[in-house]
Tab-separated table of C-alpha atoms in Angstrom:
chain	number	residue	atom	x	y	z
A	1	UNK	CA	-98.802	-109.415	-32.893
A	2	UNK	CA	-101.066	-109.085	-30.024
A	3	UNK	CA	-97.844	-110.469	-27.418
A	4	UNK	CA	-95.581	-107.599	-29.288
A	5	UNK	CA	-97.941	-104.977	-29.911
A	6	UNK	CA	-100.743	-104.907	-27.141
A	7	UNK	CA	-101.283	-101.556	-27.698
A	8	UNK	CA	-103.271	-102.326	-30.825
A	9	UNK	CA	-105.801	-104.239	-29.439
A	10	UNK	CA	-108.768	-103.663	-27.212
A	11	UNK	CA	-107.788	-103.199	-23.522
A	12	UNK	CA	-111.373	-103.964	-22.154
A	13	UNK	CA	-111.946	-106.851	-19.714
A	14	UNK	CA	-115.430	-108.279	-19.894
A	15	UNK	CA	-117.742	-106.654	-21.267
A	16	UNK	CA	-121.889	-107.997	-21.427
A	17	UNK	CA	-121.448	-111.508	-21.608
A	18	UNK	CA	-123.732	-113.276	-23.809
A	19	UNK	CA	-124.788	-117.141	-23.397
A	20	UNK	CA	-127.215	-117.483	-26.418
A	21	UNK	CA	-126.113	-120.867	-28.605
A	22	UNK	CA	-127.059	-121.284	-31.967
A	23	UNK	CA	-129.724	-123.733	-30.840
A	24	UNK	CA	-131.240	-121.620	-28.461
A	25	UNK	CA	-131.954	-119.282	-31.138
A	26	UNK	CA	-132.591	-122.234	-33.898
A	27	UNK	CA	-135.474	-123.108	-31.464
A	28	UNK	CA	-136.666	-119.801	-30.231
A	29	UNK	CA	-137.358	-118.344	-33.677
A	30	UNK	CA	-138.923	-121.861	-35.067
A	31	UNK	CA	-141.273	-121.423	-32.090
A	32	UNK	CA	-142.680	-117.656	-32.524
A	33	UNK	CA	-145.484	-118.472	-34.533
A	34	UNK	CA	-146.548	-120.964	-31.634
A	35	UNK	CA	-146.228	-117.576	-29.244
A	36	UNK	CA	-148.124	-115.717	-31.670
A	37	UNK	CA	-145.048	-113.544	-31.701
A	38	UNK	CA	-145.105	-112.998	-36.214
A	39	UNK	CA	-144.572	-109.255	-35.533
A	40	UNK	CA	-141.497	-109.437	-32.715
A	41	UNK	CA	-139.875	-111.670	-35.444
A	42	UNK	CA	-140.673	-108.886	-38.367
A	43	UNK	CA	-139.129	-106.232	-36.321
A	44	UNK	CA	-135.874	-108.007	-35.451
A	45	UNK	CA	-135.745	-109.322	-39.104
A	46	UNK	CA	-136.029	-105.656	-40.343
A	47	UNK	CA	-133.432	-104.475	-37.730
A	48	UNK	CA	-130.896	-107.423	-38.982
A	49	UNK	CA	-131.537	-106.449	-42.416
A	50	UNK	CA	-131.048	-102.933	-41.620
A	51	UNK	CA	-127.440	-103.796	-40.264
A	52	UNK	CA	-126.450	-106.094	-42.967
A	53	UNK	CA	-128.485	-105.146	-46.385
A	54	UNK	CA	-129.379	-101.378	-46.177
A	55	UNK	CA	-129.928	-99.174	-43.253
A	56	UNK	CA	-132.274	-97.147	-45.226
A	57	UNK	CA	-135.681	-99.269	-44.104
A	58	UNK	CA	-138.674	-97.797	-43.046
A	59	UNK	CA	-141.600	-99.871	-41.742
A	60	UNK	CA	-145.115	-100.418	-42.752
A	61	UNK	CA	-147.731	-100.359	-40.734
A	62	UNK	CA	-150.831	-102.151	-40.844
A	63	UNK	CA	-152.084	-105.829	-40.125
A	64	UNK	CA	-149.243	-108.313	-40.183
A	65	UNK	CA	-148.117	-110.215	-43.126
A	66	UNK	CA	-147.434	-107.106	-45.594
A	67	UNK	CA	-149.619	-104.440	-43.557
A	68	UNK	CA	-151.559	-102.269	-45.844
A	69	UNK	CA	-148.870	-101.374	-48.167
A	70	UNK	CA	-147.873	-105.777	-48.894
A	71	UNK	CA	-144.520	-104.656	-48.013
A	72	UNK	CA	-142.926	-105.536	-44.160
A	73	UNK	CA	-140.478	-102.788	-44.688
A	74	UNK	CA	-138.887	-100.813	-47.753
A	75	UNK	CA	-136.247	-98.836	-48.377
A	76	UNK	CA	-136.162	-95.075	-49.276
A	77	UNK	CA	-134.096	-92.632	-51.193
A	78	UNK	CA	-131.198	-90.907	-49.499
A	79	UNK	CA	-128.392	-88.460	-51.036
A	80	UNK	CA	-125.815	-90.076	-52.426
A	81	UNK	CA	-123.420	-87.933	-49.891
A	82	UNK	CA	-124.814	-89.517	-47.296
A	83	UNK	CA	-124.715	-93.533	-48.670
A	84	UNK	CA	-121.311	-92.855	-49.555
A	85	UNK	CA	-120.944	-92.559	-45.726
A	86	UNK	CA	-122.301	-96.197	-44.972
A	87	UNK	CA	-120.237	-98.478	-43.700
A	88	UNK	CA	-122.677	-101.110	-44.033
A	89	UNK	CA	-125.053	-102.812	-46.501
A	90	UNK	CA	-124.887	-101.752	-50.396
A	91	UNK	CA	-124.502	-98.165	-51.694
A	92	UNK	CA	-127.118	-98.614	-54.392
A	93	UNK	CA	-129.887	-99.123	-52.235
A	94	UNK	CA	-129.885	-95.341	-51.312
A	95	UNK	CA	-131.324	-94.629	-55.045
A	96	UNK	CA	-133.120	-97.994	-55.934
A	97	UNK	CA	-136.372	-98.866	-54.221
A	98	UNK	CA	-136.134	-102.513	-52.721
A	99	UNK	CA	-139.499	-104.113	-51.297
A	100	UNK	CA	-138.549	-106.875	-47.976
A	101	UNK	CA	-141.006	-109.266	-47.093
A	102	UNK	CA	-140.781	-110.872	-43.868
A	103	UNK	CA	-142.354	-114.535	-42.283
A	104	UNK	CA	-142.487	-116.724	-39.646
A	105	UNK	CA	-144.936	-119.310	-41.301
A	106	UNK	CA	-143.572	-122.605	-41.669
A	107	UNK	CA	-145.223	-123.196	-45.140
A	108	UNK	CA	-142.118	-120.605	-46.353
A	109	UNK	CA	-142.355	-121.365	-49.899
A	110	UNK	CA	-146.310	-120.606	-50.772
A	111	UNK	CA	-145.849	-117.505	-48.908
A	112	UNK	CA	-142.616	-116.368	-50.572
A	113	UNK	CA	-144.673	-116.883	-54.118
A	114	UNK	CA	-148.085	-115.262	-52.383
A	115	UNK	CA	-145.830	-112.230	-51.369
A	116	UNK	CA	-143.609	-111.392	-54.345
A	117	UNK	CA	-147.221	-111.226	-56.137
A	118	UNK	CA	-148.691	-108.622	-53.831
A	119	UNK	CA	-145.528	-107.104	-54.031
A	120	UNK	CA	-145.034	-106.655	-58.034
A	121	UNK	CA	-148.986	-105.758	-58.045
A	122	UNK	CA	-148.188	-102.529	-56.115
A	123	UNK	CA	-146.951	-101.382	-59.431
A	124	UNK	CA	-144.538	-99.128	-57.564
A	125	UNK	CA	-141.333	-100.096	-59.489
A	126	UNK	CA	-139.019	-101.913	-56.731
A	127	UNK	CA	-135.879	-103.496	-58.524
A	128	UNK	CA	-134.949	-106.126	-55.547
A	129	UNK	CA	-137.449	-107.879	-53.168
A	130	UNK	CA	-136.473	-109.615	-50.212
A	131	UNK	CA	-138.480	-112.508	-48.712
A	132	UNK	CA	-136.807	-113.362	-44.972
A	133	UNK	CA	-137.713	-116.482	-43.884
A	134	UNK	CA	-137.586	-118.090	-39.773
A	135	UNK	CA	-137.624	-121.274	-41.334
A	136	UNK	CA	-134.559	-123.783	-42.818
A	137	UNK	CA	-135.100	-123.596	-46.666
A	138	UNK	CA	-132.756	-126.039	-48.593
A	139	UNK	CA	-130.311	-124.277	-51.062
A	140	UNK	CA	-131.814	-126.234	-54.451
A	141	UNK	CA	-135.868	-124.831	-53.198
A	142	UNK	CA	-134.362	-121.129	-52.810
A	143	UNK	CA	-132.149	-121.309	-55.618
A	144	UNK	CA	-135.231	-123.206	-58.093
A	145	UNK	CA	-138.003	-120.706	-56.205
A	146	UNK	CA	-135.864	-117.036	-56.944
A	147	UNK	CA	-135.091	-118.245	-60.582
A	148	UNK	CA	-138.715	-119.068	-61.183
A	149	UNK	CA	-140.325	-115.945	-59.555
A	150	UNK	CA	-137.224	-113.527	-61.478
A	151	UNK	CA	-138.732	-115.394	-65.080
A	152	UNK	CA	-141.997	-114.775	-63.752
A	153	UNK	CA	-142.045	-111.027	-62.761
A	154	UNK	CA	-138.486	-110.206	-64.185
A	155	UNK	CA	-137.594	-108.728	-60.741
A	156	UNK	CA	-134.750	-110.399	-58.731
A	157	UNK	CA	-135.912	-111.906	-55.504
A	158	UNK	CA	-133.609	-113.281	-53.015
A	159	UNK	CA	-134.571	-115.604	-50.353
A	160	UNK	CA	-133.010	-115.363	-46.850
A	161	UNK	CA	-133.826	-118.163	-44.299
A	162	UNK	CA	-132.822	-119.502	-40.803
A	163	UNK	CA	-129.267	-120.201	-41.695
A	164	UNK	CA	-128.718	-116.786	-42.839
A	165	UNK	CA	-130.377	-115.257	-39.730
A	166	UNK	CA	-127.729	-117.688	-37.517
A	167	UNK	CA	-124.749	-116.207	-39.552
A	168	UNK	CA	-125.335	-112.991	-38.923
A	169	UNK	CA	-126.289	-113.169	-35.326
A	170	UNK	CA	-123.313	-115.341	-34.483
A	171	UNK	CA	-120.276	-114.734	-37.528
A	172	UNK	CA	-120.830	-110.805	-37.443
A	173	UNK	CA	-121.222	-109.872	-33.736
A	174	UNK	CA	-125.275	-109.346	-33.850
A	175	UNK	CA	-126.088	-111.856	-30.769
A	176	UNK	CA	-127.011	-108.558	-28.728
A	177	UNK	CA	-129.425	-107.624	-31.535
A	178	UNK	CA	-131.193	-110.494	-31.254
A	179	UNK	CA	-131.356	-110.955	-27.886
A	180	UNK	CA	-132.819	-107.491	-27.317
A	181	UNK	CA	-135.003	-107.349	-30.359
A	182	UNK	CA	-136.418	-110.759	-29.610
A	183	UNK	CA	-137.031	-109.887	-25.914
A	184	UNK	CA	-135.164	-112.897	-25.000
A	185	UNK	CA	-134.376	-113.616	-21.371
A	186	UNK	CA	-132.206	-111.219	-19.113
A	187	UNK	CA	-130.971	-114.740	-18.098
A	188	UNK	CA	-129.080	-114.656	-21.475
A	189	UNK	CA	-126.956	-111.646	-20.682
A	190	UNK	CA	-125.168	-110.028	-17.863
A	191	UNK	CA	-122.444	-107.270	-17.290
A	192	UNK	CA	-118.774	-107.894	-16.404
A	193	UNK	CA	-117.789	-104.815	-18.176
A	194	UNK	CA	-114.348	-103.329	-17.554
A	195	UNK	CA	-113.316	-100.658	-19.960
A	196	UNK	CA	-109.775	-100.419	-20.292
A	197	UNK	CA	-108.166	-96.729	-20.953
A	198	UNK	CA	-107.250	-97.103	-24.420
A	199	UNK	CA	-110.593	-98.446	-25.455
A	200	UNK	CA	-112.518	-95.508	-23.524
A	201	UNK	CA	-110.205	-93.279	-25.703
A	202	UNK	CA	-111.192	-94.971	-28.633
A	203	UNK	CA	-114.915	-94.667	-28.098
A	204	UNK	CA	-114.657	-91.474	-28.348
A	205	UNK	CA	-112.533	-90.873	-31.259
A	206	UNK	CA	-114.954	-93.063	-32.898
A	207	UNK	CA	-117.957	-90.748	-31.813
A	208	UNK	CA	-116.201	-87.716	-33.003
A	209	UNK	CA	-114.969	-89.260	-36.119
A	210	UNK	CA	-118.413	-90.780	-37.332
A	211	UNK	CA	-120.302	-87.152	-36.528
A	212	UNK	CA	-117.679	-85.770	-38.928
A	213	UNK	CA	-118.055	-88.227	-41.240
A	214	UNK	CA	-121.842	-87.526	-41.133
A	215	UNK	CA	-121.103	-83.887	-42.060
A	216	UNK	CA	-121.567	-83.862	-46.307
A	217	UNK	CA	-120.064	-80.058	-46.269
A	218	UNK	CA	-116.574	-81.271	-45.673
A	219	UNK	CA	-114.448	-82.502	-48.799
A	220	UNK	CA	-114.083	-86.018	-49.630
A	221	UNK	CA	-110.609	-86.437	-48.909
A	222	UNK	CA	-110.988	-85.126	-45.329
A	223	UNK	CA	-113.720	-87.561	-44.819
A	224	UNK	CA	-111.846	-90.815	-46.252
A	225	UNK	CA	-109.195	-90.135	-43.761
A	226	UNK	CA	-111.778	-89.931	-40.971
A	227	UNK	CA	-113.172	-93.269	-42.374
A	228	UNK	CA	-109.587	-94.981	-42.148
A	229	UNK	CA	-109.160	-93.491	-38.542
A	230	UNK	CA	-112.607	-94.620	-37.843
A	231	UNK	CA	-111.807	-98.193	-39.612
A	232	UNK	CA	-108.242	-98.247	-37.127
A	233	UNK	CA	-110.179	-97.361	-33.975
A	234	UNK	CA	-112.983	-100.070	-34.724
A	235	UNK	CA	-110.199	-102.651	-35.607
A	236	UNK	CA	-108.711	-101.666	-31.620
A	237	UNK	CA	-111.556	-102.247	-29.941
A	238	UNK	CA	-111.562	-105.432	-32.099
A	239	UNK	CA	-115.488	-104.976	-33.209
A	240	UNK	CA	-117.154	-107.382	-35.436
A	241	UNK	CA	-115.079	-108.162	-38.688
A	242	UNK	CA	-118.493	-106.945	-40.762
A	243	UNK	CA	-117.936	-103.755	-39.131
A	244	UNK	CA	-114.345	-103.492	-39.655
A	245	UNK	CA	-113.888	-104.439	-43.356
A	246	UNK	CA	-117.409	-102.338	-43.453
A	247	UNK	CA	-115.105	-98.932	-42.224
A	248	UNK	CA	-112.421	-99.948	-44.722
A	249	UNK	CA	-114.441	-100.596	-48.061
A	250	UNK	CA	-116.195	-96.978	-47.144
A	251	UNK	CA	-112.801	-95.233	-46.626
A	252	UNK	CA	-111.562	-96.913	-49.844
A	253	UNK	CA	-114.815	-96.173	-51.781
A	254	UNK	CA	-114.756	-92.365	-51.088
A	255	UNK	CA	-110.527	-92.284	-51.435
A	256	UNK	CA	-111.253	-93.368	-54.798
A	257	UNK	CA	-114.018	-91.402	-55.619
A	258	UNK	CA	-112.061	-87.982	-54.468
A	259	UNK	CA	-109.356	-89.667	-57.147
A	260	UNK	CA	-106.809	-89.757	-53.906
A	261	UNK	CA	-104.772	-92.601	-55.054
A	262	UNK	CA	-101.962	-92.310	-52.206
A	263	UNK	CA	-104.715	-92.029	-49.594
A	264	UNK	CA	-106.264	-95.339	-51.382
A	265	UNK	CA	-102.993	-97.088	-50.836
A	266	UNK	CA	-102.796	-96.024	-47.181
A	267	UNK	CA	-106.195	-97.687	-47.102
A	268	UNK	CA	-105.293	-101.303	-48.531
A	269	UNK	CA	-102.407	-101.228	-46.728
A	270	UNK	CA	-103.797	-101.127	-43.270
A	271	UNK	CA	-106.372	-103.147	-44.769
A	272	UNK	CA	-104.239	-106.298	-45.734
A	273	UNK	CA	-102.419	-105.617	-42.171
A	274	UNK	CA	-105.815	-106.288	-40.535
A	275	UNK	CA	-106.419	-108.936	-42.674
A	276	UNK	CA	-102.988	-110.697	-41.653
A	277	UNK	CA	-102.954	-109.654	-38.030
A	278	UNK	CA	-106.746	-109.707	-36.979
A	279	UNK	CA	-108.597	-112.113	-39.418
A	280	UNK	CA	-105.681	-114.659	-40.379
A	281	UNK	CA	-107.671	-114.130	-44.037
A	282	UNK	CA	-104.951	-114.973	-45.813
A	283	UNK	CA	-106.371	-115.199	-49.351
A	284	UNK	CA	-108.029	-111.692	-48.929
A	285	UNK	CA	-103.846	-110.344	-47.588
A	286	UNK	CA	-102.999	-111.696	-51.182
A	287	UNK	CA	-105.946	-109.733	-53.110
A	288	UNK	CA	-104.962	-106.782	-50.926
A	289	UNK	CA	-101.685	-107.228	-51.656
A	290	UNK	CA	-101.751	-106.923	-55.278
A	291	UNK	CA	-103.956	-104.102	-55.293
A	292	UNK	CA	-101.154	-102.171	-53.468
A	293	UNK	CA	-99.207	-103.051	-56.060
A	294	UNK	CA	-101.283	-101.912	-58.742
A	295	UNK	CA	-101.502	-98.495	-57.286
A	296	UNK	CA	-97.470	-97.544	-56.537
A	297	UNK	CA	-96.401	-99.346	-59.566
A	298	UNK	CA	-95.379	-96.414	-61.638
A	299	UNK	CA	-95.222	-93.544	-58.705
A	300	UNK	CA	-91.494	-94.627	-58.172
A	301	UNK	CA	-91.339	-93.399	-54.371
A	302	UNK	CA	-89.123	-95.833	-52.363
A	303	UNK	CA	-91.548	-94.754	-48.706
A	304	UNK	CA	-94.131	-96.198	-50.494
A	305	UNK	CA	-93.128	-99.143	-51.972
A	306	UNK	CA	-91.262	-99.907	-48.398
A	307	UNK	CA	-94.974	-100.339	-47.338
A	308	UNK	CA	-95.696	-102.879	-50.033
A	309	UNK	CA	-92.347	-104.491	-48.756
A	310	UNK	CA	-93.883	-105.185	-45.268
A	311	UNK	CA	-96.792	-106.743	-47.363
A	312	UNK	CA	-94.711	-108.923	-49.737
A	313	UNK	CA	-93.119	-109.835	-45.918
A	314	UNK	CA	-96.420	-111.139	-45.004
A	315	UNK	CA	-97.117	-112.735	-48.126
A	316	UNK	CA	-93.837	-114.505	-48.114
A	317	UNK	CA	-94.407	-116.027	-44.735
A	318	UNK	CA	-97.977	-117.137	-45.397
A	319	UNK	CA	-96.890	-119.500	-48.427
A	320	UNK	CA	-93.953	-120.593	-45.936
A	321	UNK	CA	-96.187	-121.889	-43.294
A	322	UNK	CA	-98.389	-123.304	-46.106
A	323	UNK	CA	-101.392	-121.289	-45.303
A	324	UNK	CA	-101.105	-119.889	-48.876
A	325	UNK	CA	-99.729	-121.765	-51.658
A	326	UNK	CA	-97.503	-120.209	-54.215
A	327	UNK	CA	-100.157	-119.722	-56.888
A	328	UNK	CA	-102.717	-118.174	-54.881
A	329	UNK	CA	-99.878	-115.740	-53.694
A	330	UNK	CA	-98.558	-114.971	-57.449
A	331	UNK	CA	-95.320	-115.217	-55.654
A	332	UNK	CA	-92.925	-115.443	-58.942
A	333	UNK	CA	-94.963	-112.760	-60.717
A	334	UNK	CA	-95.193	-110.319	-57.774
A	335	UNK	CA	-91.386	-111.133	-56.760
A	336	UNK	CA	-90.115	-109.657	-60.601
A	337	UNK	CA	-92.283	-106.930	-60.467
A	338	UNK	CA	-91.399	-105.922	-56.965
A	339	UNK	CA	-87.649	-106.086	-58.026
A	340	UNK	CA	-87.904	-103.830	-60.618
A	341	UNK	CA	-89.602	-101.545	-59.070
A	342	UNK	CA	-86.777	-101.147	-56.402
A	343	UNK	CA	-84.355	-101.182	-59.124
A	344	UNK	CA	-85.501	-98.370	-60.944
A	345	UNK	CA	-85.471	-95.951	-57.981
A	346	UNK	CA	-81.814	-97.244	-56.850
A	347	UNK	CA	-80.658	-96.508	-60.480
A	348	UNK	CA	-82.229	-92.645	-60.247
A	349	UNK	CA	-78.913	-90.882	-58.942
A	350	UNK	CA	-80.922	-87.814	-58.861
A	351	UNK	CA	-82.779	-88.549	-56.014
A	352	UNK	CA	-80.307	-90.080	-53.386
A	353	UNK	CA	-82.010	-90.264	-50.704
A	354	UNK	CA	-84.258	-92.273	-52.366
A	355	UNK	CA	-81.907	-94.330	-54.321
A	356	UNK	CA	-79.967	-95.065	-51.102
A	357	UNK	CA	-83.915	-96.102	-49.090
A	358	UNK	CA	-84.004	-98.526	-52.264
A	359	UNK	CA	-80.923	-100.522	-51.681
A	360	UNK	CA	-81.806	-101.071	-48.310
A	361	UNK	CA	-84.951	-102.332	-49.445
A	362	UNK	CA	-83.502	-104.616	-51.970
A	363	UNK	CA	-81.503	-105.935	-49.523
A	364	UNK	CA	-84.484	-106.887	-46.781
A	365	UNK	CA	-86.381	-108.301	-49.492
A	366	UNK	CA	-83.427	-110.462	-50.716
A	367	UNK	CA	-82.849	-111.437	-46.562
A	368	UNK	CA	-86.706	-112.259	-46.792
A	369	UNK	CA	-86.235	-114.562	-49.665
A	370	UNK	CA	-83.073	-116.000	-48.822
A	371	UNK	CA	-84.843	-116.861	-45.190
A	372	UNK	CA	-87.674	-118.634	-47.361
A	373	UNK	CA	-85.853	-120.081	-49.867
A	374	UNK	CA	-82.659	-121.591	-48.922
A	375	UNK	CA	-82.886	-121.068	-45.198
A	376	UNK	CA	-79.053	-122.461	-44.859
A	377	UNK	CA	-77.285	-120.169	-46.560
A	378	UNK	CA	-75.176	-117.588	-44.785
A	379	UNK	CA	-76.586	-113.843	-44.660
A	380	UNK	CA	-72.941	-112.073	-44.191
A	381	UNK	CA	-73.161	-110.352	-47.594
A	382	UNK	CA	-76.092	-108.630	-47.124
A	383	UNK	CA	-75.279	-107.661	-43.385
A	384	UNK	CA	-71.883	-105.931	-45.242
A	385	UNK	CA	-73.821	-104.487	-47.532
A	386	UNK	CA	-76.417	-103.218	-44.946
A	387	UNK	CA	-73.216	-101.871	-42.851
A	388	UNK	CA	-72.430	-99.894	-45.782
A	389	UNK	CA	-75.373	-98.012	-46.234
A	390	UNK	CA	-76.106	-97.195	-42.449
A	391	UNK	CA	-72.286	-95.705	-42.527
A	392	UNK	CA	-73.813	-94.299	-46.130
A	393	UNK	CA	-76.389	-92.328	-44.827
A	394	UNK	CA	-75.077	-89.663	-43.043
A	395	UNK	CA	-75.842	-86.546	-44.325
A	396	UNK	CA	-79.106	-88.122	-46.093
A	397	UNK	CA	-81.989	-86.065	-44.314
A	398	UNK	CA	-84.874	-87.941	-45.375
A	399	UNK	CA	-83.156	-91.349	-45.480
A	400	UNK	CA	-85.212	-93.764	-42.577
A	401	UNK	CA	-82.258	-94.886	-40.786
A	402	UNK	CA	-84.560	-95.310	-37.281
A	403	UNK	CA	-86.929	-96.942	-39.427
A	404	UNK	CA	-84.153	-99.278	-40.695
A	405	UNK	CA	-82.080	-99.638	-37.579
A	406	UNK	CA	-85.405	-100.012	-35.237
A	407	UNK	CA	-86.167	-103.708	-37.775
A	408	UNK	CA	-82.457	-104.832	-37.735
A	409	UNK	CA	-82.434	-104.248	-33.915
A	410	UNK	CA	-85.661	-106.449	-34.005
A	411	UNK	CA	-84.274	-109.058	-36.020
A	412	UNK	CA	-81.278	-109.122	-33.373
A	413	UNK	CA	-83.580	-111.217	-31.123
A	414	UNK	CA	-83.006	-114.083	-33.833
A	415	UNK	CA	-79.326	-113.871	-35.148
A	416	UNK	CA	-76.939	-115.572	-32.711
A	417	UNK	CA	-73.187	-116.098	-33.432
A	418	UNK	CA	-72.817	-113.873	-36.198
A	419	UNK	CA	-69.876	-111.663	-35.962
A	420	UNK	CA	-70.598	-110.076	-38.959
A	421	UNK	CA	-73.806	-109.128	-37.471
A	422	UNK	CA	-72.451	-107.991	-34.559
A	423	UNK	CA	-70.225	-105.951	-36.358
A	424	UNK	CA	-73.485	-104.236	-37.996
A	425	UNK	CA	-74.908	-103.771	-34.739
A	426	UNK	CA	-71.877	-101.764	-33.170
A	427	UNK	CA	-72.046	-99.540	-36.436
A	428	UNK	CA	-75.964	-98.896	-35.593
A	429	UNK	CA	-75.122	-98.016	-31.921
A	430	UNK	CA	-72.456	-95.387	-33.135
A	431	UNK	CA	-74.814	-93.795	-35.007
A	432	UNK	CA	-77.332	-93.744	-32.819
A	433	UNK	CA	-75.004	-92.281	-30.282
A	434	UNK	CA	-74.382	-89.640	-31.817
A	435	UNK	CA	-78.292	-88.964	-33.203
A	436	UNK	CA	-80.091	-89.799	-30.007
A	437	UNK	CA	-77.158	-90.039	-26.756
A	438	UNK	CA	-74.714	-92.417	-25.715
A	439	UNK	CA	-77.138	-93.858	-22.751
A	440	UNK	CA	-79.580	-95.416	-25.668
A	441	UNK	CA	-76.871	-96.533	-27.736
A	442	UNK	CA	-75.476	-98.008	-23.999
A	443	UNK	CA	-78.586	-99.616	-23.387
A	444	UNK	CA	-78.757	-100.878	-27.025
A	445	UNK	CA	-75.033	-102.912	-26.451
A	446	UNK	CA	-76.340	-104.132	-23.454
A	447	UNK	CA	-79.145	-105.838	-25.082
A	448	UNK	CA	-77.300	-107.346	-27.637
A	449	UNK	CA	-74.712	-108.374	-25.241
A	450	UNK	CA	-77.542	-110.096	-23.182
């Protein structure tokens, strides 16, 4: 996608390069409490926190380990206009008050019990405390240590340690974060920045779009559009995944919140697009995938459910290159239902237009099949039949035919020796003669010729 569609991805060249390793960091924050450096690590742990958990953290002052309120930091209440707005960290912390402790000690586990006391004897009602860790702690001791101190003070407490801290730094595009917060070496960073056009115009459709995202007066609707444009210009300048699927579970969240269920589908589309095309997360295009379905299965509009062809495309490829199997893909299931959903708009002969979009549609998904499925097998019929419906359409207003004829040109690149193909292809140039001039149409021959 990137070789065919450049124009989707960032443009930048260099950028600040970044030469922290995993071990580096392993060893730098291992060694803090050597450096008497407890309250650098509390404020970069709070700042991580605040970029994956919650943003909504304020700290507390006072001596280290708790300060005068036994808390590092806490969260506090915000509107629930403006948490709907988050693209990061969990909605419900904007009305629930969550307590974070924060260490560098390497005893981890007395302090983690020493601070969730303090913490519950503030009698100030948190429902989730945090205890964040510099140190390795093996899964059994956090998972044995959270269960114990939940039966003891019946609040959950969650445990986050080194291994956590490296996931986020490294996984989810935080390695500046660290480097600044910790006040790690300059060595560790330098600037071979090159901005490329379409990213600088990106930046800034991403600055306006988050200030009017910001804004609670405008209507909900308005704003999950903003926060799919917002997700789109993020995915192009190919930001951390966090971020990314961050934009898109906010844009979905508020879509279906406004009760905008067309909007929603726009949303999981792109979505499971980006999942294909940016994250090769092929399990999540499959999830995606049938929550598209679920949302156009009884809206009977053949536009839409040509987007959830381009999906089932996807999803028929990944089981063919075996990076999803057919169960995880529900292929059988999702093929029926699929059918019948393009079979009940052909048969409406009150819409025509539609009816007509159908057909083609049946027959792209039956070339996709047949491609899949027995790969040998000659595709004349269903170039005929395609034939038919281009020389169909005229007089169809709505009817895609440049949507249609721009994918069979496409697919021209891989059909060789087909006259009945061919024949298909002269048919598209005569229309397109006469819809857009005889020197595309020209051109068009050309290329096929070639």
């Amino acid at each position: 996608m990137r070789a065919r569609r450049p124009y989707l991805y960032s443009d930048t060249k260099g950028g600040i390069e970044f030469v922290l390793t995993r071990e580096v960091l392993a060893n730098h924050i291992n060694t803090m409490t050597a450096r008497n450096e407890e309250n650098v690590f509390e404020k970069f742990a709070r700042k991580l926190a605040a970029v994956e958990i919650c943003p909504n953290l304020r700290p507390n002052t006072g001596p280290s380990g708790g300060g005068d309120g036994k808390v590092d930091t806490e969260t506090y209440e915000v509107s629930a206009e403006i948490a709907d707005r988050w693209f990061i960290g969990q909605p419900e912390a904007a009305s629930e008050r969550w307590a974070f402790a924060i260490s560098a000690k390497e005893e981890w586990k007395g302090k983690v019990r020493s601070d969730v006391k303090k913490i519950i004897e503030t009698d100030r009602g948190y429902t989730k405390i945090y205890f964040i860790t510099s140190r390795n702690a093996r899964a059994k001791d956090r998972a044995d240590i959270e269960a114990a101190l939940q039966k003891e003070h019946g609040v959950p407490v969650t445990i986050l340690d080194q291994a956590w801290i490296l996931e986020c730094v490294f996984e989810h595009g935080h390695v500046p974060l660290a480097v600044n917060a910790l006040g790690m070496s300059d060595e560790l960073k330098r600037q071979i920045t090159e901005i490329g056009p379409l990213d600088q115009e990106r930046i800034r459709e991403l600055e306006t779009l988050d200030a009017q995202i910001a804004d609670t007066s405008r209507a909900p609707s308005l704003v999950a559009q903003d926060m799919l444009e917002a997700a789109l210009a993020a995915r192009g300048l190919e930001r951390p995944r966090s971020e990314i699927e961050g934009r898109f579970t906010q844009a979905r969240r508020i879509a279906r919140k406004a009760g905008n269920h067309l909007l929603e589908y726009k949303i999981v589309y792109n979505w499971a697009w980006t999942a294909n095309f940016w994250f090769d997360d092929f399990d999540l295009l499959s999830d995606l995938y049938g929550d598209a379905a679920d949302l156009v299965a009884n809206i009977g509009n053949a536009e839409l459910i040509s987007k959830l062809t381009n999906l089932w495309s996807l999803l028929r490829m990944a089981v063919f290159t075996g990076t999803l199997n057919e169960a995880q893909a529900k292929i059988s299931d999702r093929k029926v239902a699929l059918a019948k959903m393009l079979s009940d708009i052909a048969a409406d002969e009150t819409r025509p237009n539609s009816a007509l979009h159908a057909r083609s549609l049946q027959l792209l998904v039956e070339m996709i099949d047949r491609r899949h499925d027995s790969p040998d097998e000659p595709m004349d019929d269903i170039w005929l039949a395609l034939r038919e419906i281009i020389t169909g359409s005229e007089g169809y207003g709505t009817f895609p035919f440049e949507e249609l004829t721009d994918l069979l040109i496409e697919l021209g690149e891989y059909i060789k020796d087909s006259d009945v193909f061919d024949a298909l292809y002269n048919v598209i140039a005569e229309v397109q003669a006469q819809r857009r001039g005889e020197g595309e149409a020209a051109t068009m021959l050309v290329t096929r010729g070639h």
